[in-house]
Amino acid sequence: MKLSNDQPIQIESDKLEIHDQEHTALFTGNVKVVQGTTTMQSGKMTVYYKDKAAKPAADGAQPAAQPEKSASLASGSADIDKILVTDKVYLVSGTQTATADDGNFDMASQTFILTADQGNKVILSDGPNVFTGCKLTVHMQTGQAELESCGGRVQIQLDPKSQPNAQKQN
């Protein structure tokens, strides 16, 4: 699972509400986000972005009020802080697919966390290989992923034929 910072992001939804005072954008209804080979779908996505005008100057002095420098998602100048996705999350990146109830992407730590509600599971598949648990944490910079159990054990189903070095026996 990865995102490409150098590729454009396309977002579609049934409805968009931008709340500049709260520095949020709320996408609802059939939300679909595409960036490169990664596609995410959910029922609802809330984007939290930083207010550029509120950042203090490097020398500690307060910056002069400049309304045109305020961050806005509508102008494309928003510095995104975090993204929350809810109402069934479906994520596809290359050969990997993940499903969950909710997701949280923290831009500062480059961490994406998928969680499952009570009684449900987070399911990650890579081709025929399937991993099941309750919380999947992906560290985007390193590619490291952690899958936590639902109080029991993490379940994994591996298909030996899916390995690139698998040799056919005659």
mmCIF file of C-alpha atoms in Angstrom:
data_model
loop_
_atom_site.group_PDB
_atom_site.id
_atom_site.type_symbol
_atom_site.label_atom_id
_atom_site.label_comp_id
_atom_site.label_asym_id
_atom_site.label_seq_id
_atom_site.Cartn_x
_atom_site.Cartn_y
_atom_site.Cartn_z
ATOM 1 C CA MET A 1 0.000 0.000 0.000
ATOM 2 C CA LYS A 2 1.493 3.342 -0.983
ATOM 3 C CA LEU A 3 0.662 6.854 -2.069
ATOM 4 C CA SER A 4 2.580 8.892 -4.632
ATOM 5 C CA ASN A 5 3.200 12.488 -3.591
ATOM 6 C CA ASP A 6 4.092 13.454 -7.159
ATOM 7 C CA GLN A 7 0.852 12.278 -8.787
ATOM 8 C CA PRO A 8 -2.458 14.141 -8.951
ATOM 9 C CA ILE A 9 -5.368 13.049 -6.779
ATOM 10 C CA GLN A 10 -8.869 12.671 -8.227
ATOM 11 C CA ILE A 11 -11.781 12.732 -5.753
ATOM 12 C CA GLU A 12 -15.430 12.001 -6.544
ATOM 13 C CA SER A 13 -18.405 11.991 -4.158
ATOM 14 C CA ASP A 14 -22.133 12.650 -4.102
ATOM 15 C CA LYS A 15 -21.649 15.727 -1.903
ATOM 16 C CA LEU A 16 -18.830 18.013 -0.732
ATOM 17 C CA GLU A 17 -18.966 20.467 2.161
ATOM 18 C CA ILE A 18 -15.959 22.750 2.743
ATOM 19 C CA HIS A 19 -15.722 24.369 6.164
ATOM 20 C CA ASP A 20 -12.813 26.823 5.862
ATOM 21 C CA GLN A 21 -13.253 28.134 9.422
ATOM 22 C CA GLU A 22 -12.821 24.595 10.793
ATOM 23 C CA HIS A 23 -10.215 23.698 8.140
ATOM 24 C CA THR A 24 -12.163 20.620 7.055
ATOM 25 C CA ALA A 25 -13.680 19.219 3.904
ATOM 26 C CA LEU A 26 -16.409 16.587 4.175
ATOM 27 C CA PHE A 27 -17.011 14.252 1.223
ATOM 28 C CA THR A 28 -20.109 12.054 1.552
ATOM 29 C CA GLY A 29 -21.798 9.397 -0.557
ATOM 30 C CA ASN A 30 -19.879 7.019 -2.796
ATOM 31 C CA VAL A 31 -16.509 8.652 -2.112
ATOM 32 C CA LYS A 32 -13.806 7.551 -4.550
ATOM 33 C CA VAL A 33 -10.187 8.721 -4.419
ATOM 34 C CA VAL A 34 -7.682 7.768 -7.126
ATOM 35 C CA GLN A 35 -3.951 8.506 -7.144
ATOM 36 C CA GLY A 36 -1.750 6.589 -9.548
ATOM 37 C CA THR A 37 -2.403 2.869 -9.056
ATOM 38 C CA THR A 38 -4.115 3.401 -5.685
ATOM 39 C CA THR A 39 -7.915 3.660 -5.351
ATOM 40 C CA MET A 40 -9.827 4.185 -2.099
ATOM 41 C CA GLN A 41 -13.610 4.049 -1.749
ATOM 42 C CA SER A 42 -15.759 4.775 1.307
ATOM 43 C CA GLY A 43 -19.104 6.202 2.346
ATOM 44 C CA LYS A 44 -17.601 9.285 3.985
ATOM 45 C CA MET A 45 -14.225 11.060 4.028
ATOM 46 C CA THR A 46 -13.231 14.008 6.208
ATOM 47 C CA VAL A 47 -10.079 15.908 5.248
ATOM 48 C CA TYR A 48 -8.447 18.062 7.961
ATOM 49 C CA TYR A 49 -6.007 20.655 6.681
ATOM 50 C CA LYS A 50 -3.675 23.150 8.352
ATOM 51 C CA ASP A 51 -4.228 26.890 8.301
ATOM 52 C CA LYS A 52 -1.147 28.376 6.643
ATOM 53 C CA ALA A 53 -2.008 31.867 7.903
ATOM 54 C CA ALA A 54 -1.810 30.648 11.512
ATOM 55 C CA LYS A 55 1.820 29.501 11.261
ATOM 56 C CA PRO A 56 4.212 31.755 13.232
ATOM 57 C CA ALA A 57 7.119 33.402 11.433
ATOM 58 C CA ALA A 58 10.537 31.736 11.729
ATOM 59 C CA ASP A 59 11.921 34.550 13.937
ATOM 60 C CA GLY A 60 9.001 34.225 16.362
ATOM 61 C CA ALA A 61 7.274 37.399 15.189
ATOM 62 C CA GLN A 62 3.611 37.178 14.269
ATOM 63 C CA PRO A 63 3.039 37.290 10.505
ATOM 64 C CA ALA A 64 1.088 40.171 9.054
ATOM 65 C CA ALA A 65 -2.541 39.326 8.319
ATOM 66 C CA GLN A 66 -2.720 38.135 4.731
ATOM 67 C CA PRO A 67 -6.116 36.587 3.968
ATOM 68 C CA GLU A 68 -4.987 35.409 0.545
ATOM 69 C CA LYS A 69 -2.397 33.147 2.203
ATOM 70 C CA SER A 70 -5.016 31.210 4.167
ATOM 71 C CA ALA A 71 -5.120 27.538 3.263
ATOM 72 C CA SER A 72 -8.128 26.375 1.324
ATOM 73 C CA LEU A 73 -8.940 22.994 -0.094
ATOM 74 C CA ALA A 74 -10.949 24.701 -2.834
ATOM 75 C CA SER A 75 -7.895 26.643 -4.048
ATOM 76 C CA GLY A 76 -5.657 23.563 -3.988
ATOM 77 C CA SER A 77 -3.323 25.220 -1.473
ATOM 78 C CA ALA A 78 -4.313 23.127 1.541
ATOM 79 C CA ASP A 79 -1.636 21.424 3.620
ATOM 80 C CA ILE A 80 -3.462 18.241 4.644
ATOM 81 C CA ASP A 81 -3.006 17.168 8.251
ATOM 82 C CA LYS A 82 -5.083 13.983 8.393
ATOM 83 C CA ILE A 83 -7.847 12.138 6.574
ATOM 84 C CA LEU A 84 -10.588 10.067 8.199
ATOM 85 C CA VAL A 85 -12.611 7.592 6.114
ATOM 86 C CA THR A 86 -15.698 5.810 7.449
ATOM 87 C CA ASP A 87 -18.723 3.798 6.359
ATOM 88 C CA LYS A 88 -16.917 0.811 4.825
ATOM 89 C CA VAL A 89 -13.452 1.404 3.391
ATOM 90 C CA TYR A 90 -12.165 -0.359 0.279
ATOM 91 C CA LEU A 91 -8.540 0.261 -0.732
ATOM 92 C CA VAL A 92 -6.738 -1.133 -3.782
ATOM 93 C CA SER A 93 -3.045 -0.558 -4.511
ATOM 94 C CA GLY A 94 -1.456 -2.655 -7.237
ATOM 95 C CA THR A 95 -2.126 -6.312 -6.363
ATOM 96 C CA GLN A 96 -3.137 -5.526 -2.774
ATOM 97 C CA THR A 97 -6.703 -5.004 -1.564
ATOM 98 C CA ALA A 98 -7.830 -4.008 1.928
ATOM 99 C CA THR A 99 -11.323 -3.731 3.372
ATOM 100 C CA ALA A 100 -12.270 -2.255 6.753
ATOM 101 C CA ASP A 101 -14.968 -0.276 8.507
ATOM 102 C CA ASP A 102 -12.871 2.861 9.127
ATOM 103 C CA GLY A 103 -9.518 4.368 8.235
ATOM 104 C CA ASN A 104 -7.254 7.151 9.478
ATOM 105 C CA PHE A 105 -4.357 8.580 7.455
ATOM 106 C CA ASP A 106 -1.913 10.788 9.387
ATOM 107 C CA MET A 107 0.111 12.867 6.923
ATOM 108 C CA ALA A 108 2.809 13.905 9.435
ATOM 109 C CA SER A 109 3.719 10.348 10.448
ATOM 110 C CA GLN A 110 2.790 8.888 7.021
ATOM 111 C CA THR A 111 0.745 6.226 8.839
ATOM 112 C CA PHE A 112 -2.494 4.681 7.571
ATOM 113 C CA ILE A 113 -4.606 2.738 10.072
ATOM 114 C CA LEU A 114 -7.561 0.578 9.056
ATOM 115 C CA THR A 115 -9.892 -0.705 11.781
ATOM 116 C CA ALA A 116 -12.913 -2.977 12.046
ATOM 117 C CA ASP A 117 -16.031 -2.452 14.131
ATOM 118 C CA GLN A 118 -17.148 -4.992 16.703
ATOM 119 C CA GLY A 119 -17.730 -8.362 15.036
ATOM 120 C CA ASN A 120 -16.084 -7.377 11.723
ATOM 121 C CA LYS A 121 -12.567 -7.899 10.405
ATOM 122 C CA VAL A 122 -9.927 -5.981 8.485
ATOM 123 C CA ILE A 123 -9.062 -8.076 5.443
ATOM 124 C CA LEU A 124 -5.861 -7.556 3.459
ATOM 125 C CA SER A 125 -5.260 -9.627 0.362
ATOM 126 C CA ASP A 126 -2.334 -9.765 -2.021
ATOM 127 C CA GLY A 127 -3.422 -11.943 -4.911
ATOM 128 C CA PRO A 128 -4.589 -15.266 -3.405
ATOM 129 C CA ASN A 129 -2.898 -14.547 -0.038
ATOM 130 C CA VAL A 130 -5.316 -13.298 2.654
ATOM 131 C CA PHE A 131 -4.543 -11.702 6.038
ATOM 132 C CA THR A 132 -7.347 -11.126 8.587
ATOM 133 C CA GLY A 133 -7.338 -9.112 11.822
ATOM 134 C CA CYS A 134 -8.963 -6.101 13.509
ATOM 135 C CA LYS A 135 -6.398 -3.325 13.013
ATOM 136 C CA LEU A 136 -3.951 -2.828 10.148
ATOM 137 C CA THR A 137 -1.267 -0.154 10.538
ATOM 138 C CA VAL A 138 0.756 0.700 7.434
ATOM 139 C CA HIS A 139 3.872 2.890 7.668
ATOM 140 C CA MET A 140 3.878 4.421 4.194
ATOM 141 C CA GLN A 141 7.536 5.537 4.129
ATOM 142 C CA THR A 142 8.998 2.154 5.071
ATOM 143 C CA GLY A 143 6.274 -0.133 3.725
ATOM 144 C CA GLN A 144 6.147 -1.882 7.113
ATOM 145 C CA ALA A 145 2.703 -3.153 8.101
ATOM 146 C CA GLU A 146 1.343 -4.485 11.387
ATOM 147 C CA LEU A 147 -1.844 -6.524 11.665
ATOM 148 C CA GLU A 148 -3.402 -6.888 15.117
ATOM 149 C CA SER A 149 -5.821 -9.614 16.160
ATOM 150 C CA CYS A 150 -9.366 -9.256 17.467
ATOM 151 C CA GLY A 151 -8.477 -10.588 20.897
ATOM 152 C CA GLY A 152 -7.766 -14.007 19.401
ATOM 153 C CA ARG A 153 -5.207 -14.622 16.708
ATOM 154 C CA VAL A 154 -4.347 -13.074 13.360
ATOM 155 C CA GLN A 155 -5.365 -15.364 10.518
ATOM 156 C CA ILE A 156 -3.294 -15.829 7.364
ATOM 157 C CA GLN A 157 -4.001 -17.939 4.306
ATOM 158 C CA LEU A 158 -1.004 -18.275 1.962
ATOM 159 C CA ASP A 159 -1.017 -19.827 -1.495
ATOM 160 C CA PRO A 160 2.446 -21.324 -2.235
ATOM 161 C CA LYS A 161 1.736 -21.058 -5.977
ATOM 162 C CA SER A 162 1.626 -17.263 -5.639
ATOM 163 C CA GLN A 163 5.317 -17.039 -4.759
ATOM 164 C CA PRO A 164 7.514 -15.857 -7.668
ATOM 165 C CA ASN A 165 10.104 -18.569 -6.988
ATOM 166 C CA ALA A 166 7.564 -21.383 -6.807
ATOM 167 C CA GLN A 167 8.639 -24.179 -9.122
ATOM 168 C CA LYS A 168 6.274 -26.718 -10.629
ATOM 169 C CA GLN A 169 6.950 -30.299 -9.645
ATOM 170 C CA ASN A 170 6.847 -32.802 -12.513
#
